[in-house]
Amino acid sequence: NFSPSNHTFLQDLWYKARYTEAEKARGRPLGAVDKYRIRRKYPLPRTIWDGEETVYCFKERSRNALKDLYNQNRYPSPAEKRNLAK
């Protein structure tokens, strides 16, 4: 297994390799849907995956935090949004 500090780099490398492979096979640049389908078809290996499911580009922990905040305050101020982004 790899160190968690290297996971982001290795995940990017994994996806770039898959995207490049698909672009060469198709002979054209990939669109957003193509990339999504490749990510679904070729999930990350367990050695570089943190084990958290990603839905709509958000990890499960982040989605739950956003849902909780939405339930508390459906219309946050711009300052609250900035704090949430941090």
Tab-separated table of N, CA and C in Angstrom:
chain	number	residue	atom	x	y	z
A	1	ASN	N	0.832	-1.196	0.000
A	1	ASN	CA	0.000	0.000	0.000
A	1	ASN	C	0.870	1.251	0.000
A	2	PHE	N	0.321	2.297	-0.569
A	2	PHE	CA	1.047	3.557	-0.663
A	2	PHE	C	0.636	4.487	0.471
A	3	SER	N	1.509	5.419	0.767
A	3	SER	CA	1.233	6.405	1.807
A	3	SER	C	0.057	7.286	1.384
A	4	PRO	N	-0.850	7.602	2.323
A	4	PRO	CA	-1.987	8.472	1.977
A	4	PRO	C	-1.570	9.827	1.411
A	5	SER	N	-0.388	10.294	1.751
A	5	SER	CA	0.066	11.582	1.213
A	5	SER	C	0.313	11.505	-0.296
A	6	ASN	N	0.537	10.300	-0.814
A	6	ASN	CA	0.774	10.118	-2.253
A	6	ASN	C	-0.488	9.751	-3.027
A	7	HIS	N	-1.596	9.522	-2.341
A	7	HIS	CA	-2.817	9.058	-3.000
A	7	HIS	C	-3.292	10.005	-4.096
A	8	THR	N	-3.308	11.301	-3.838
A	8	THR	CA	-3.813	12.261	-4.828
A	8	THR	C	-2.990	12.193	-6.110
A	9	PHE	N	-1.679	12.185	-5.967
A	9	PHE	CA	-0.803	12.112	-7.137
A	9	PHE	C	-1.037	10.817	-7.910
A	10	LEU	N	-1.105	9.703	-7.194
A	10	LEU	CA	-1.288	8.406	-7.851
A	10	LEU	C	-2.663	8.277	-8.499
A	11	GLN	N	-3.681	8.854	-7.867
A	11	GLN	CA	-5.022	8.829	-8.455
A	11	GLN	C	-5.049	9.629	-9.756
A	12	ASP	N	-4.422	10.804	-9.751
A	12	ASP	CA	-4.345	11.620	-10.971
A	12	ASP	C	-3.605	10.869	-12.073
A	13	LEU	N	-2.518	10.221	-11.710
A	13	LEU	CA	-1.735	9.447	-12.668
A	13	LEU	C	-2.570	8.302	-13.251
A	14	TRP	N	-3.318	7.622	-12.399
A	14	TRP	CA	-4.182	6.508	-12.820
A	14	TRP	C	-5.209	6.986	-13.849
A	15	TYR	N	-5.908	8.069	-13.514
A	15	TYR	CA	-6.951	8.561	-14.414
A	15	TYR	C	-6.367	9.110	-15.714
A	16	LYS	N	-5.249	9.838	-15.639
A	16	LYS	CA	-4.636	10.373	-16.859
A	16	LYS	C	-4.237	9.240	-17.804
A	17	ALA	N	-3.708	8.161	-17.240
A	17	ALA	CA	-3.327	7.013	-18.070
A	17	ALA	C	-4.553	6.398	-18.732
A	18	ARG	N	-5.628	6.241	-17.977
A	18	ARG	CA	-6.864	5.677	-18.545
A	18	ARG	C	-7.454	6.591	-19.618
A	19	TYR	N	-7.442	7.900	-19.365
A	19	TYR	CA	-7.983	8.852	-20.339
A	19	TYR	C	-7.155	8.833	-21.628
A	20	THR	N	-5.838	8.839	-21.487
A	20	THR	CA	-4.959	8.830	-22.657
A	20	THR	C	-5.165	7.563	-23.474
A	21	GLU	N	-5.282	6.444	-22.781
A	21	GLU	CA	-5.515	5.165	-23.450
A	21	GLU	C	-6.826	5.202	-24.251
A	22	ALA	N	-7.871	5.744	-23.654
A	22	ALA	CA	-9.176	5.819	-24.322
A	22	ALA	C	-9.142	6.805	-25.491
A	23	GLU	N	-8.436	7.927	-25.326
A	23	GLU	CA	-8.333	8.901	-26.419
A	23	GLU	C	-7.645	8.283	-27.631
A	24	LYS	N	-6.589	7.514	-27.389
A	24	LYS	CA	-5.883	6.867	-28.498
A	24	LYS	C	-6.775	5.830	-29.170
A	25	ALA	N	-7.528	5.082	-28.385
A	25	ALA	CA	-8.408	4.054	-28.945
A	25	ALA	C	-9.532	4.679	-29.772
A	26	ARG	N	-10.046	5.813	-29.318
A	26	ARG	CA	-11.174	6.455	-30.005
A	26	ARG	C	-10.738	7.433	-31.083
A	27	GLY	N	-9.499	7.897	-30.981
A	27	GLY	CA	-8.984	8.828	-31.977
A	27	GLY	C	-9.540	10.228	-31.859
A	28	ARG	N	-9.992	10.596	-30.682
A	28	ARG	CA	-10.545	11.944	-30.464
A	28	ARG	C	-10.417	12.296	-28.985
A	29	PRO	N	-10.467	13.592	-28.665
A	29	PRO	CA	-10.418	13.985	-27.247
A	29	PRO	C	-11.678	13.527	-26.513
A	30	LEU	N	-11.529	13.246	-25.240
A	30	LEU	CA	-12.659	12.784	-24.437
A	30	LEU	C	-13.465	13.955	-23.902
A	31	GLY	N	-14.752	13.769	-23.810
A	31	GLY	CA	-15.633	14.753	-23.191
A	31	GLY	C	-15.867	14.388	-21.737
A	32	ALA	N	-16.653	15.190	-21.062
A	32	ALA	CA	-16.931	14.963	-19.643
A	32	ALA	C	-17.632	13.623	-19.419
A	33	VAL	N	-18.575	13.283	-20.284
A	33	VAL	CA	-19.312	12.023	-20.131
A	33	VAL	C	-18.388	10.835	-20.359
A	34	ASP	N	-17.501	10.950	-21.352
A	34	ASP	CA	-16.538	9.877	-21.609
A	34	ASP	C	-15.662	9.632	-20.384
A	35	LYS	N	-15.182	10.719	-19.786
A	35	LYS	CA	-14.326	10.590	-18.605
A	35	LYS	C	-15.092	9.983	-17.437
A	36	TYR	N	-16.337	10.377	-17.273
A	36	TYR	CA	-17.176	9.811	-16.210
A	36	TYR	C	-17.321	8.302	-16.411
A	37	ARG	N	-17.582	7.892	-17.641
A	37	ARG	CA	-17.761	6.462	-17.928
A	37	ARG	C	-16.482	5.677	-17.683
A	38	ILE	N	-15.350	6.283	-17.994
A	38	ILE	CA	-14.071	5.617	-17.745
A	38	ILE	C	-13.836	5.469	-16.245
A	39	ARG	N	-14.151	6.520	-15.472
A	39	ARG	CA	-13.982	6.430	-14.013
A	39	ARG	C	-14.862	5.336	-13.426
A	40	ARG	N	-16.076	5.160	-13.966
A	40	ARG	CA	-16.982	4.112	-13.485
A	40	ARG	C	-16.502	2.726	-13.912
A	41	LYS	N	-15.974	2.638	-15.134
A	41	LYS	CA	-15.543	1.346	-15.665
A	41	LYS	C	-14.252	0.869	-15.007
A	42	TYR	N	-13.356	1.808	-14.713
A	42	TYR	CA	-12.061	1.479	-14.118
A	42	TYR	C	-11.909	2.185	-12.774
A	43	PRO	N	-12.477	1.638	-11.712
A	43	PRO	CA	-12.328	2.284	-10.398
A	43	PRO	C	-10.873	2.237	-9.932
A	44	LEU	N	-10.563	3.103	-8.993
A	44	LEU	CA	-9.199	3.156	-8.464
A	44	LEU	C	-8.842	1.852	-7.759
A	45	PRO	N	-7.577	1.426	-7.860
A	45	PRO	CA	-7.148	0.248	-7.099
A	45	PRO	C	-7.210	0.536	-5.597
A	46	ARG	N	-7.416	-0.485	-4.813
A	46	ARG	CA	-7.534	-0.307	-3.359
A	46	ARG	C	-6.277	0.290	-2.734
A	47	THR	N	-5.125	0.093	-3.373
A	47	THR	CA	-3.869	0.589	-2.804
A	47	THR	C	-3.734	2.106	-2.874
A	48	ILE	N	-4.529	2.768	-3.746
A	48	ILE	CA	-4.441	4.235	-3.842
A	48	ILE	C	-5.795	4.891	-3.606
A	49	TRP	N	-6.740	4.157	-3.070
A	49	TRP	CA	-8.082	4.673	-2.822
A	49	TRP	C	-8.275	4.827	-1.327
A	50	ASP	N	-8.881	5.932	-0.897
A	50	ASP	CA	-9.079	6.163	0.535
A	50	ASP	C	-10.303	5.431	1.073
A	51	GLY	N	-11.024	4.723	0.212
A	51	GLY	CA	-12.166	3.930	0.655
A	51	GLY	C	-13.464	4.692	0.735
A	52	GLU	N	-13.424	5.975	0.379
A	52	GLU	CA	-14.634	6.794	0.465
A	52	GLU	C	-15.254	6.952	-0.916
A	53	GLU	N	-16.544	6.652	-1.011
A	53	GLU	CA	-17.270	6.748	-2.281
A	53	GLU	C	-17.373	8.210	-2.722
A	54	THR	N	-17.248	8.443	-4.026
A	54	THR	CA	-17.386	9.788	-4.582
A	54	THR	C	-18.640	9.838	-5.447
A	55	VAL	N	-19.521	10.805	-5.165
A	55	VAL	CA	-20.750	10.985	-5.936
A	55	VAL	C	-20.820	12.448	-6.355
A	56	TYR	N	-21.001	12.686	-7.645
A	56	TYR	CA	-21.037	14.049	-8.184
A	56	TYR	C	-19.814	14.859	-7.749
A	57	CYS	N	-18.655	14.244	-7.826
A	57	CYS	CA	-17.358	14.875	-7.516
A	57	CYS	C	-17.174	15.211	-6.034
A	58	PHE	N	-18.091	14.797	-5.171
A	58	PHE	CA	-17.949	15.036	-3.735
A	58	PHE	C	-17.774	13.710	-3.013
A	59	LYS	N	-16.855	13.685	-2.076
A	59	LYS	CA	-16.700	12.496	-1.251
A	59	LYS	C	-17.883	12.412	-0.292
A	60	GLU	N	-18.155	11.203	0.174
A	60	GLU	CA	-19.335	10.966	1.009
A	60	GLU	C	-19.334	11.842	2.264
A	61	ARG	N	-18.171	12.001	2.877
A	61	ARG	CA	-18.057	12.820	4.091
A	61	ARG	C	-18.433	14.274	3.806
A	62	SER	N	-17.966	14.802	2.663
A	62	SER	CA	-18.282	16.187	2.291
A	62	SER	C	-19.765	16.351	2.001
A	63	ARG	N	-20.344	15.376	1.304
A	63	ARG	CA	-21.776	15.437	0.993
A	63	ARG	C	-22.607	15.448	2.271
A	64	ASN	N	-22.224	14.614	3.239
A	64	ASN	CA	-22.968	14.567	4.501
A	64	ASN	C	-22.859	15.890	5.248
A	65	ALA	N	-21.671	16.499	5.232
A	65	ALA	CA	-21.494	17.796	5.895
A	65	ALA	C	-22.361	18.861	5.228
A	66	LEU	N	-22.404	18.853	3.894
A	66	LEU	CA	-23.238	19.825	3.176
A	66	LEU	C	-24.720	19.608	3.465
A	67	LYS	N	-25.143	18.354	3.519
A	67	LYS	CA	-26.550	18.056	3.825
A	67	LYS	C	-26.920	18.543	5.222
A	68	ASP	N	-26.032	18.301	6.191
A	68	ASP	CA	-26.299	18.745	7.568
A	68	ASP	C	-26.429	20.263	7.635
A	69	LEU	N	-25.515	20.969	6.978
A	69	LEU	CA	-25.575	22.430	6.988
A	69	LEU	C	-26.816	22.940	6.264
A	70	TYR	N	-27.206	22.261	5.198
A	70	TYR	CA	-28.409	22.658	4.465
A	70	TYR	C	-29.645	22.488	5.343
A	71	ASN	N	-29.678	21.414	6.120
A	71	ASN	CA	-30.821	21.191	7.013
A	71	ASN	C	-30.891	22.246	8.116
A	72	GLN	N	-29.739	22.762	8.538
A	72	GLN	CA	-29.706	23.792	9.577
A	72	GLN	C	-30.074	25.163	9.009
A	73	ASN	N	-29.540	25.482	7.831
A	73	ASN	CA	-29.744	26.804	7.240
A	73	ASN	C	-29.777	26.658	5.722
A	74	ARG	N	-30.965	26.779	5.148
A	74	ARG	CA	-31.100	26.574	3.705
A	74	ARG	C	-30.574	27.741	2.880
A	75	TYR	N	-30.443	28.914	3.477
A	75	TYR	CA	-29.997	30.104	2.744
A	75	TYR	C	-28.831	30.769	3.476
A	76	PRO	N	-27.619	30.199	3.368
A	76	PRO	CA	-26.475	30.789	4.072
A	76	PRO	C	-26.033	32.101	3.426
A	77	SER	N	-25.453	32.949	4.244
A	77	SER	CA	-24.928	34.224	3.743
A	77	SER	C	-23.626	33.956	2.975
A	78	PRO	N	-23.176	34.925	2.182
A	78	PRO	CA	-21.903	34.746	1.466
A	78	PRO	C	-20.732	34.456	2.412
A	79	ALA	N	-20.725	35.076	3.589
A	79	ALA	CA	-19.646	34.827	4.554
A	79	ALA	C	-19.690	33.379	5.049
A	80	GLU	N	-20.889	32.876	5.307
A	80	GLU	CA	-21.021	31.484	5.752
A	80	GLU	C	-20.578	30.517	4.651
A	81	LYS	N	-20.864	30.866	3.414
A	81	LYS	CA	-20.437	30.026	2.290
A	81	LYS	C	-18.916	29.988	2.191
A	82	ARG	N	-18.270	31.150	2.402
A	82	ARG	CA	-16.808	31.198	2.363
A	82	ARG	C	-16.208	30.347	3.471
A	83	ASN	N	-16.783	30.432	4.671
A	83	ASN	CA	-16.293	29.616	5.782
A	83	ASN	C	-16.462	28.132	5.488
A	84	LEU	N	-17.567	27.781	4.883
A	84	LEU	CA	-17.818	26.389	4.537
A	84	LEU	C	-16.796	25.895	3.509
A	85	ALA	N	-16.445	26.740	2.560
A	85	ALA	CA	-15.481	26.358	1.528
A	85	ALA	C	-14.097	26.089	2.112
A	86	LYS	N	-13.785	26.763	3.219
A	86	LYS	CA	-12.477	26.549	3.853
A	86	LYS	C	-12.489	25.226	4.566
